[in-house]
PDB file of C-alpha atoms in Angstrom:
ATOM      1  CA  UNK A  23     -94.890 -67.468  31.413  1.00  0.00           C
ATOM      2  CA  UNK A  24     -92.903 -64.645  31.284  1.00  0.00           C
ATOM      3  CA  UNK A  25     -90.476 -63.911  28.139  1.00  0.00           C
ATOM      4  CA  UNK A  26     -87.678 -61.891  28.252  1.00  0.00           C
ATOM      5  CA  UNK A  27     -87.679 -58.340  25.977  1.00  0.00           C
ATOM      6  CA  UNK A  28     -85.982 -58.534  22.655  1.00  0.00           C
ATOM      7  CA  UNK A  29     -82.599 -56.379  22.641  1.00  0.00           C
ATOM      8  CA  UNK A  30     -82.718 -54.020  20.214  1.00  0.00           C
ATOM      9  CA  UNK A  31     -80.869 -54.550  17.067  1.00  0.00           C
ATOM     10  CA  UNK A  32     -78.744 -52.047  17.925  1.00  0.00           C
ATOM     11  CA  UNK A  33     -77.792 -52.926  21.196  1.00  0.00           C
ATOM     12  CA  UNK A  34     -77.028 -56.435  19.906  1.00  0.00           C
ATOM     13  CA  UNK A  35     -74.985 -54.969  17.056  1.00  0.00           C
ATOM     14  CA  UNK A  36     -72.836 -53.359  19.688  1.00  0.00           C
ATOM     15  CA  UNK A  37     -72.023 -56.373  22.059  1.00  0.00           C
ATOM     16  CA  UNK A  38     -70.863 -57.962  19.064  1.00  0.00           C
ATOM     17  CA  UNK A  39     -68.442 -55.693  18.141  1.00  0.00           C
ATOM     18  CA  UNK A  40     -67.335 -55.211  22.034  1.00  0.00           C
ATOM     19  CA  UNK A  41     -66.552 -58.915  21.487  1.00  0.00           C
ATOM     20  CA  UNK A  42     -64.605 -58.721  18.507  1.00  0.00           C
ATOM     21  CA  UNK A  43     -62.731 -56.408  20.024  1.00  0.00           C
ATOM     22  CA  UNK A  44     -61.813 -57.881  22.738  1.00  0.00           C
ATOM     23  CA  UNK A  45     -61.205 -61.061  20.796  1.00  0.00           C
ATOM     24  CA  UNK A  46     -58.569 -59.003  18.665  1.00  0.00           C
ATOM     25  CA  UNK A  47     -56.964 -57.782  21.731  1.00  0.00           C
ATOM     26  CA  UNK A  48     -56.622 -61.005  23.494  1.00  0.00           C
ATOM     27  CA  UNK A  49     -54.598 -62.405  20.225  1.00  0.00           C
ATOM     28  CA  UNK A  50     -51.118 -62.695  21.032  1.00  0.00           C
ATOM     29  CA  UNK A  51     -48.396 -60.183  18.524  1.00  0.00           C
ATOM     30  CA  UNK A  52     -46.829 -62.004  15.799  1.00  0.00           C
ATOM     31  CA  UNK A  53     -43.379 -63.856  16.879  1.00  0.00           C
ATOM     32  CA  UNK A  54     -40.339 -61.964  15.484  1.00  0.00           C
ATOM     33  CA  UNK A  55     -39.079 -63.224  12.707  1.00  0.00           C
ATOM     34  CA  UNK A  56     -36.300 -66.169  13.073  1.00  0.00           C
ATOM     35  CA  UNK A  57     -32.783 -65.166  12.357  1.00  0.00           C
ATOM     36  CA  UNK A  58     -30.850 -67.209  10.235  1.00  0.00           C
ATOM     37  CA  UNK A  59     -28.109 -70.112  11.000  1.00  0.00           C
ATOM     38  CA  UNK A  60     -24.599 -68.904   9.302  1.00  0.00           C
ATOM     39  CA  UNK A  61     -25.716 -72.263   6.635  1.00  0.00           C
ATOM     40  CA  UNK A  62     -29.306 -70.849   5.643  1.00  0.00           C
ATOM     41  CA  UNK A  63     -28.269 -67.267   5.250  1.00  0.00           C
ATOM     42  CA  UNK A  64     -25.307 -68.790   3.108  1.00  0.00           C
ATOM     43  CA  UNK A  65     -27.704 -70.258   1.118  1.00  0.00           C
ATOM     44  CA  UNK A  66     -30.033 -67.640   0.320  1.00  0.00           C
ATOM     45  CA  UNK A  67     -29.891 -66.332  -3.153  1.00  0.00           C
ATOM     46  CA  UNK A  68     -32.745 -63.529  -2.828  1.00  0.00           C
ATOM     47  CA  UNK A  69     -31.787 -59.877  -2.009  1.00  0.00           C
ATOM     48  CA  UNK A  70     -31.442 -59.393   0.528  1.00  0.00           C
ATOM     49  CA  UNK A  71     -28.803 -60.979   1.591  1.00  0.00           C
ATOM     50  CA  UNK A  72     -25.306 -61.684   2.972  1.00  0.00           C
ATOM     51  CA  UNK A  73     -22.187 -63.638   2.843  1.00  0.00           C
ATOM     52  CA  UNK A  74     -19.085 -63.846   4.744  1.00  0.00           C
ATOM     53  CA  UNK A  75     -16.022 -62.058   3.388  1.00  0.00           C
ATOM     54  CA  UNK A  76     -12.919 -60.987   3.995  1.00  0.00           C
ATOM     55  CA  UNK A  77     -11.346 -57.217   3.351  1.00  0.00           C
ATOM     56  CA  UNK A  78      -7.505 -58.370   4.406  1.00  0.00           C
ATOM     57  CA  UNK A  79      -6.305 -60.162   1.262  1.00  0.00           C
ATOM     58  CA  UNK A  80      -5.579 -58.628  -2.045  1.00  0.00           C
ATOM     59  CA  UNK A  81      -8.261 -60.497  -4.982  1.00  0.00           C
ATOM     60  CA  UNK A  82     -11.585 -61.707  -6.372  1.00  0.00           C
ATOM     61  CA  UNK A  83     -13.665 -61.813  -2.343  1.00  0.00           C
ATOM     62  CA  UNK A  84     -16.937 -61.975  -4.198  1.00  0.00           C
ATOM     63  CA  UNK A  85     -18.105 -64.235  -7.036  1.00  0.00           C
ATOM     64  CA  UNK A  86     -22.015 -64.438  -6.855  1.00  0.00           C
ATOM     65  CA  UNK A  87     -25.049 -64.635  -8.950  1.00  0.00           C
ATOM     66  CA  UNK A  88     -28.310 -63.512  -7.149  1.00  0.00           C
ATOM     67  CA  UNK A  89     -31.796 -62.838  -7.928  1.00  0.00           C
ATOM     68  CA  UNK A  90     -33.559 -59.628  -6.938  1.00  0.00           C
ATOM     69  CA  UNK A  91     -37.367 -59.025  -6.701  1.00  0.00           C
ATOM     70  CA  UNK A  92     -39.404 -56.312  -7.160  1.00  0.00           C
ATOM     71  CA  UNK A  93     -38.719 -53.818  -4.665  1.00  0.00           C
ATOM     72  CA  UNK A  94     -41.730 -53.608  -2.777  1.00  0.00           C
ATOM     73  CA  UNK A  95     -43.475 -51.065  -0.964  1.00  0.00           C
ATOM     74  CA  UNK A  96     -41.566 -48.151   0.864  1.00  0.00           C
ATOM     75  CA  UNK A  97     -37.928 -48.962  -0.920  1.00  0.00           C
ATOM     76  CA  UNK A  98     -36.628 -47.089  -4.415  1.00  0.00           C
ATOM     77  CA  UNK A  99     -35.692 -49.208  -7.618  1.00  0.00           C
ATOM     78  CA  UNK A 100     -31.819 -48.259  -6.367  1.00  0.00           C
ATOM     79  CA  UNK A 101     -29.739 -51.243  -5.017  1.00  0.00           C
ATOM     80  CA  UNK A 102     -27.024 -51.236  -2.571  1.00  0.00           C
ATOM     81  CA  UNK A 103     -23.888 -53.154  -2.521  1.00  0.00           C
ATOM     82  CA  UNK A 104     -21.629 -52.847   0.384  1.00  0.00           C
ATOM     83  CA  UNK A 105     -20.528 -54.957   3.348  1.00  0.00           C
ATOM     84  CA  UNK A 106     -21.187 -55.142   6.839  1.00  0.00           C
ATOM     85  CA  UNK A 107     -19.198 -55.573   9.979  1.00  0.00           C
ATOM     86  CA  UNK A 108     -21.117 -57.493  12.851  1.00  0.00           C
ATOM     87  CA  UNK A 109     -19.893 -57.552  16.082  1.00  0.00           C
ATOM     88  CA  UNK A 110     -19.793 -55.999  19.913  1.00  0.00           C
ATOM     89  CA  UNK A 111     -20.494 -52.194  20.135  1.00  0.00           C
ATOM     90  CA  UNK A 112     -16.324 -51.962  20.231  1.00  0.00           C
ATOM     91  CA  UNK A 113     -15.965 -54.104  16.926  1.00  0.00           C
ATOM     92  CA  UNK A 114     -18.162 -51.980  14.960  1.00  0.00           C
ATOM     93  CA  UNK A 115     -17.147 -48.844  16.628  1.00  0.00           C
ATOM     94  CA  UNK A 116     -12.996 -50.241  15.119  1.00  0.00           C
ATOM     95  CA  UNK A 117     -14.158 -51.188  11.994  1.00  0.00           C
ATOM     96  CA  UNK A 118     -15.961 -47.650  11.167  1.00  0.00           C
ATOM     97  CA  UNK A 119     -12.968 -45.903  12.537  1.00  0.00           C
ATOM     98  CA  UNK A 120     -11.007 -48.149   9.706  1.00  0.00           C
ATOM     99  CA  UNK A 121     -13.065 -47.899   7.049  1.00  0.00           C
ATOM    100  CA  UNK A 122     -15.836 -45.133   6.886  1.00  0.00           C
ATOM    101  CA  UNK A 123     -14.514 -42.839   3.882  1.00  0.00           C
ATOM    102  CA  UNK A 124     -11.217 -44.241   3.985  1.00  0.00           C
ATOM    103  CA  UNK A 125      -8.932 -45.858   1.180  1.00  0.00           C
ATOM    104  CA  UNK A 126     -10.374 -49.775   0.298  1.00  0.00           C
ATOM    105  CA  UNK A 127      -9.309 -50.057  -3.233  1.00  0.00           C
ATOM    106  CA  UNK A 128     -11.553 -52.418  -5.030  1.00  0.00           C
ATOM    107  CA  UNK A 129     -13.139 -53.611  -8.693  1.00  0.00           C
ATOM    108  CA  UNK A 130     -17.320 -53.662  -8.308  1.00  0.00           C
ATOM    109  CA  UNK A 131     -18.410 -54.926 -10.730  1.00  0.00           C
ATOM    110  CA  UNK A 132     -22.369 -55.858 -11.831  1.00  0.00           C
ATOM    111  CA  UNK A 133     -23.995 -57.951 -14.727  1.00  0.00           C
ATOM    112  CA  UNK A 134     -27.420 -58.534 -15.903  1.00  0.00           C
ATOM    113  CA  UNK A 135     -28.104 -61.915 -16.602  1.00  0.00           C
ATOM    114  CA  UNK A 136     -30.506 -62.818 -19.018  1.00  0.00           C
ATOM    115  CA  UNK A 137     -30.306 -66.815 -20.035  1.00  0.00           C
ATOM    116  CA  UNK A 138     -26.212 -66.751 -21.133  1.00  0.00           C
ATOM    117  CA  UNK A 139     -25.774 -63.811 -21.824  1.00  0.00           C
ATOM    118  CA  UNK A 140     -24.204 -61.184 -19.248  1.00  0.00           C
ATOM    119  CA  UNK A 141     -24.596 -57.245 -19.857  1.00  0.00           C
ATOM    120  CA  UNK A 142     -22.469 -54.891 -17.429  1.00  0.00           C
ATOM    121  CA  UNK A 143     -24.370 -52.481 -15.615  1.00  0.00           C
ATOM    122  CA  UNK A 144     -23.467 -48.899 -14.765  1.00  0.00           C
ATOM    123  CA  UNK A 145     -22.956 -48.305 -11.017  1.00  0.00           C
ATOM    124  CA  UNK A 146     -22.441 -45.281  -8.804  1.00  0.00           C
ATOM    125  CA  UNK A 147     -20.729 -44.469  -5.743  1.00  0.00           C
ATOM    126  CA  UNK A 148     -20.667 -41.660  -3.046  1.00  0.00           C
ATOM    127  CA  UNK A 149     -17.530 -39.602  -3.471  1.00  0.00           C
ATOM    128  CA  UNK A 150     -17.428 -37.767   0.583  1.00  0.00           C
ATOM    129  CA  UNK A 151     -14.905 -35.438  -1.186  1.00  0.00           C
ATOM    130  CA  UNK A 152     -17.748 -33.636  -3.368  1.00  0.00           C
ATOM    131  CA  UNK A 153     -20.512 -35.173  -1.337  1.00  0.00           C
ATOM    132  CA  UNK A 154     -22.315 -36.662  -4.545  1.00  0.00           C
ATOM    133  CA  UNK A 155     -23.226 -39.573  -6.304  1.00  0.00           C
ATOM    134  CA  UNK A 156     -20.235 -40.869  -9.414  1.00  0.00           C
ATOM    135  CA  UNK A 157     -20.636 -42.999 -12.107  1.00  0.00           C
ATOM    136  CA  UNK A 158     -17.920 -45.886 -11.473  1.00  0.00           C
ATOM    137  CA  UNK A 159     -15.493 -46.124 -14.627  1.00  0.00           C
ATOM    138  CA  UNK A 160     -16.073 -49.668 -16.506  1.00  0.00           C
ATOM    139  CA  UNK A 161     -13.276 -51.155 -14.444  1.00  0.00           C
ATOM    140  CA  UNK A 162     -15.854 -50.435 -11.566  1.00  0.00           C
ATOM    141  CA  UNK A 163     -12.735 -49.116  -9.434  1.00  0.00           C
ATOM    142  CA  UNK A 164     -14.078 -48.119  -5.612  1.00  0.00           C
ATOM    143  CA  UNK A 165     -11.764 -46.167  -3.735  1.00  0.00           C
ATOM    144  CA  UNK A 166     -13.920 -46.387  -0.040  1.00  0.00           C
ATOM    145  CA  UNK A 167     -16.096 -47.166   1.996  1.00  0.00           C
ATOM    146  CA  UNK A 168     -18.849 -45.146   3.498  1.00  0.00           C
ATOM    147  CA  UNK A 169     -21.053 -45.289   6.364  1.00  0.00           C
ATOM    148  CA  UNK A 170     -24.407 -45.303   4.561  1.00  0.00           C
ATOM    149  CA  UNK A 171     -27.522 -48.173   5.217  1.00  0.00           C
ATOM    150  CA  UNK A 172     -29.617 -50.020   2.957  1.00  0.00           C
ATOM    151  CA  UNK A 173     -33.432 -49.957   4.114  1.00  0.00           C
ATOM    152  CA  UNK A 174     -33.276 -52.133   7.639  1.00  0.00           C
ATOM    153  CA  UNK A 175     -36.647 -53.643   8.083  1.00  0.00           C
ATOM    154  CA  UNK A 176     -36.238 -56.606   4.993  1.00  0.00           C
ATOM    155  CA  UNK A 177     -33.137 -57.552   6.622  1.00  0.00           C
ATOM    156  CA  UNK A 178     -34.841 -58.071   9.727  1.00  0.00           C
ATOM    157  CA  UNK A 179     -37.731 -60.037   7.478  1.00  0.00           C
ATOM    158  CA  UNK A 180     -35.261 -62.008   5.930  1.00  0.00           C
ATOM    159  CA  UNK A 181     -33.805 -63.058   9.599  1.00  0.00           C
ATOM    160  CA  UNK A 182     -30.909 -61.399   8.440  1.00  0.00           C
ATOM    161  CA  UNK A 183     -30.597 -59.229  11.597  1.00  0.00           C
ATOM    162  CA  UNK A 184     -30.012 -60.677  15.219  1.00  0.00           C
ATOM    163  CA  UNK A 185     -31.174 -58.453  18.041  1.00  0.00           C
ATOM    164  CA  UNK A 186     -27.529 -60.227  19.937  1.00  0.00           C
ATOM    165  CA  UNK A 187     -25.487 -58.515  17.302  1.00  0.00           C
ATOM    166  CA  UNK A 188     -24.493 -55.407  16.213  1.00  0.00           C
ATOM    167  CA  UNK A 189     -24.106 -53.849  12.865  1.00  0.00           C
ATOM    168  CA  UNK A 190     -22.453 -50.997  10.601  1.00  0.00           C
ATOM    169  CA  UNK A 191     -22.577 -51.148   7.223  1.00  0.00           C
ATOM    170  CA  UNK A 192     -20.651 -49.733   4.590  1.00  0.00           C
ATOM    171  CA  UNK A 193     -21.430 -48.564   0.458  1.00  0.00           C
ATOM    172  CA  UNK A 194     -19.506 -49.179  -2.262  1.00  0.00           C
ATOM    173  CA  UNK A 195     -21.905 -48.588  -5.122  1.00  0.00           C
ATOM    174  CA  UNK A 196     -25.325 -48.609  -6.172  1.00  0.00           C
ATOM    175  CA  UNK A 197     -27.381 -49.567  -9.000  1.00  0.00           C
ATOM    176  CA  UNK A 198     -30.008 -47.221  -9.883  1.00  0.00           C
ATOM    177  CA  UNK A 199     -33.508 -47.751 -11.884  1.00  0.00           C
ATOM    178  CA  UNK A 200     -32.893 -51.747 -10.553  1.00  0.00           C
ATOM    179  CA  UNK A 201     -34.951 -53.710 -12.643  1.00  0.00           C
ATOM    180  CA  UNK A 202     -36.096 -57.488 -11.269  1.00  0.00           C
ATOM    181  CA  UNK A 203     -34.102 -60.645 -12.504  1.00  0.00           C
ATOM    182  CA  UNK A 204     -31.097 -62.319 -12.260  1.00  0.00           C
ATOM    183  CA  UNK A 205     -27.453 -60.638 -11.778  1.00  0.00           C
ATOM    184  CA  UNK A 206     -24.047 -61.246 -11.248  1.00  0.00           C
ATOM    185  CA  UNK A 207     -21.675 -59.671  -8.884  1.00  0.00           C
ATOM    186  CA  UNK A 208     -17.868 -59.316  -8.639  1.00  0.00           C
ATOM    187  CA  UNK A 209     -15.512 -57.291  -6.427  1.00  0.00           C
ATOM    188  CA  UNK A 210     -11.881 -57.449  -6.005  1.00  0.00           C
ATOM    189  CA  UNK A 211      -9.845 -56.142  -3.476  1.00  0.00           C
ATOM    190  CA  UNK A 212      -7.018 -54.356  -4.685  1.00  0.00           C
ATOM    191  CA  UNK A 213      -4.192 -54.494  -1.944  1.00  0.00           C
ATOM    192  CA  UNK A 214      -3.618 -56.404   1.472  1.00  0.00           C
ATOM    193  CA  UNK A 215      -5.401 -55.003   4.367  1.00  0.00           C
ATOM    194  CA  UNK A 216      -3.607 -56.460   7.221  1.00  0.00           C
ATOM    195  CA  UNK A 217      -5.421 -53.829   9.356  1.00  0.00           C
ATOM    196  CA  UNK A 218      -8.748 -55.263   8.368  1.00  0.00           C
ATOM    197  CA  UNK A 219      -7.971 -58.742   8.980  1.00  0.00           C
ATOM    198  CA  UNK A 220     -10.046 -59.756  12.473  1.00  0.00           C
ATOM    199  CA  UNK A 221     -12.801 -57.253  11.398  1.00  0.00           C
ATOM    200  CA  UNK A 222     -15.936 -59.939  11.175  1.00  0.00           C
ATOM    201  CA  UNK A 223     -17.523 -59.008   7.827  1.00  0.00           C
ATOM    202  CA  UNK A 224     -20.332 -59.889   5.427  1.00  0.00           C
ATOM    203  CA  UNK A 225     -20.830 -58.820   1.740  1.00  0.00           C
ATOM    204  CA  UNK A 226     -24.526 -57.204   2.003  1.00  0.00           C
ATOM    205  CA  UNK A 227     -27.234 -56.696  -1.335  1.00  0.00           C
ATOM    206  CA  UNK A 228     -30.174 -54.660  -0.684  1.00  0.00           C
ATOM    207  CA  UNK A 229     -32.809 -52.404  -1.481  1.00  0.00           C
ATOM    208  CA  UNK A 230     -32.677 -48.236  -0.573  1.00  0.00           C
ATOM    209  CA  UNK A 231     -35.261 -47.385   2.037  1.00  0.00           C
ATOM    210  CA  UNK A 232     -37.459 -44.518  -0.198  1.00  0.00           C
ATOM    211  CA  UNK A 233     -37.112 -41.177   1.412  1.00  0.00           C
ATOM    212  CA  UNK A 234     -40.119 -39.749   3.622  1.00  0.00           C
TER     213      UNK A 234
END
C-alpha cells in the first residue's frame, strides 16, 4: 500500500493562509451607507445632523435641542453650526454667489443643558475682514456666512449625504472645547431675504475634521 508523504508543516501553514486570502478577497465591500428619507433625517437628534430651513423671512428659523457625542477619532472637540444649500451644480453655485461672506444678519445662539437648567455658551465666528476667529457678543449677532465645511465623512455615515445631490455649506459660528451632552440651539434671522427665498436649505450641526 502506498501512503502519500506528509506536507511539511510549513508548506501546510502556507496553503492556509493562500486560502484565507483569497477568502478575504472574494468578500464583497461593505454597501454604502443608506441616505436618509427627508422624515428620518428630521427625526434625528444626534450630531450630526440637519433640518430644513428657510433664510428669506425675518425671525426665530431654528428652535432645537440636540445631543452631541464624543467626537470620535480624526475630528477636534470644536462644533460647527451653519447651514447648507443642496441642490444642482447651478443651485449651489447661486446660493454661494449670495451668501459666501456676505451680509445674513442673524442671533446664534447656544445653551448647555444639564436637567432644567440652561447655561449660554460662548461661540465664535470667522470674520473674512481680519481673516480670524471672534468671540460672538452675548446677543450671538452673525453678520455672514462663509464658505467653510464641517468634517464630511460622518455626514456620509449618518446617510446625511446623497451621492444625487450636491452641497455647499456655510459657518456661522463654532463652539470650541465641545464637551458631550445635551444643548440647545437658537438662531434668528434678522431681516427679509427675498433674494434667498428658492435657495433649498438645511440648518447643519457637526463636528471639525482635525487638521493633518
Amino acid at each position: 500500500m502506498h501512503i502519500a508523504p506528509v506536507p511539511p508543516l510549513r508548506t501546510v501553514a502556507l496553503a492556509i493562509a493562500l486560502l484565507m486570502l483569497l477568502g478575504c478577497a472574494a468578500q464583497p465591500p461593505p454597501p454604502p451607507p443608506k441616505v436618509l428619507t427627508a422624515e428620518e433625517a428630521a427625526a434625528r437628534t444626534v450630531v450630526p445632523l440637519t433640518r430644513p430651513i428657510a433664510l428669506d423671512k425675518a425671525g426665530q428659523i431654528v428652535d432645537l435641542e440636540f445631543e452631541l457625542p464624543p467626537a470620535g477619532a480624526d475630528l477636534t472637540a470644536e462644533v460647527w453650526i451653519g447651514v447648507r444649500v443642496v441642490g444642482d451644480a447651478e443651485a449651489v453655485s447661486s446660493a454661494e454667489s449670495l451668501l459666501n461672506g456676505k451680509k445674513l444678519l442673524a442671533k446664534v445662539r447656544l445653551f448647555g443643558k444639564h436637567e432644567d437648567v440652561e447655561e449660554l455658551l460662548p461661540l465664535t465666528r470667522y470674520d473674512t475682514v481680519i481673516r480670524r476667529d471672534v468671540l460672538l457678543d452675548s446677543e450671538g449677532f452673525v453678520p455672514q456666512a462663509v464658505a467653510m465645511s464641517p468634517a464630511t465623512w460622518p455626514l456620509e455615515s449618518a446617510g446625511l449625504i446623497s451621492p444625487t445631490s450636491r452641497y455647499r455649506p456655510l459657518s456661522l459660528a463654532f463652539l470650541s472645547n465641545a464637551k458631550p451632552g445635551r444643548y440647545r440651539l437658537s438662531i434668528e434671522l434678522l431681516e427679509d431675504r427675498s433674494d434667498l427665498k428658492n435657495l433649498n436649505v438645511e440648518l447643519l450641526i457637526g463636528y471639525m475634521a482635525r487638521s493633518k
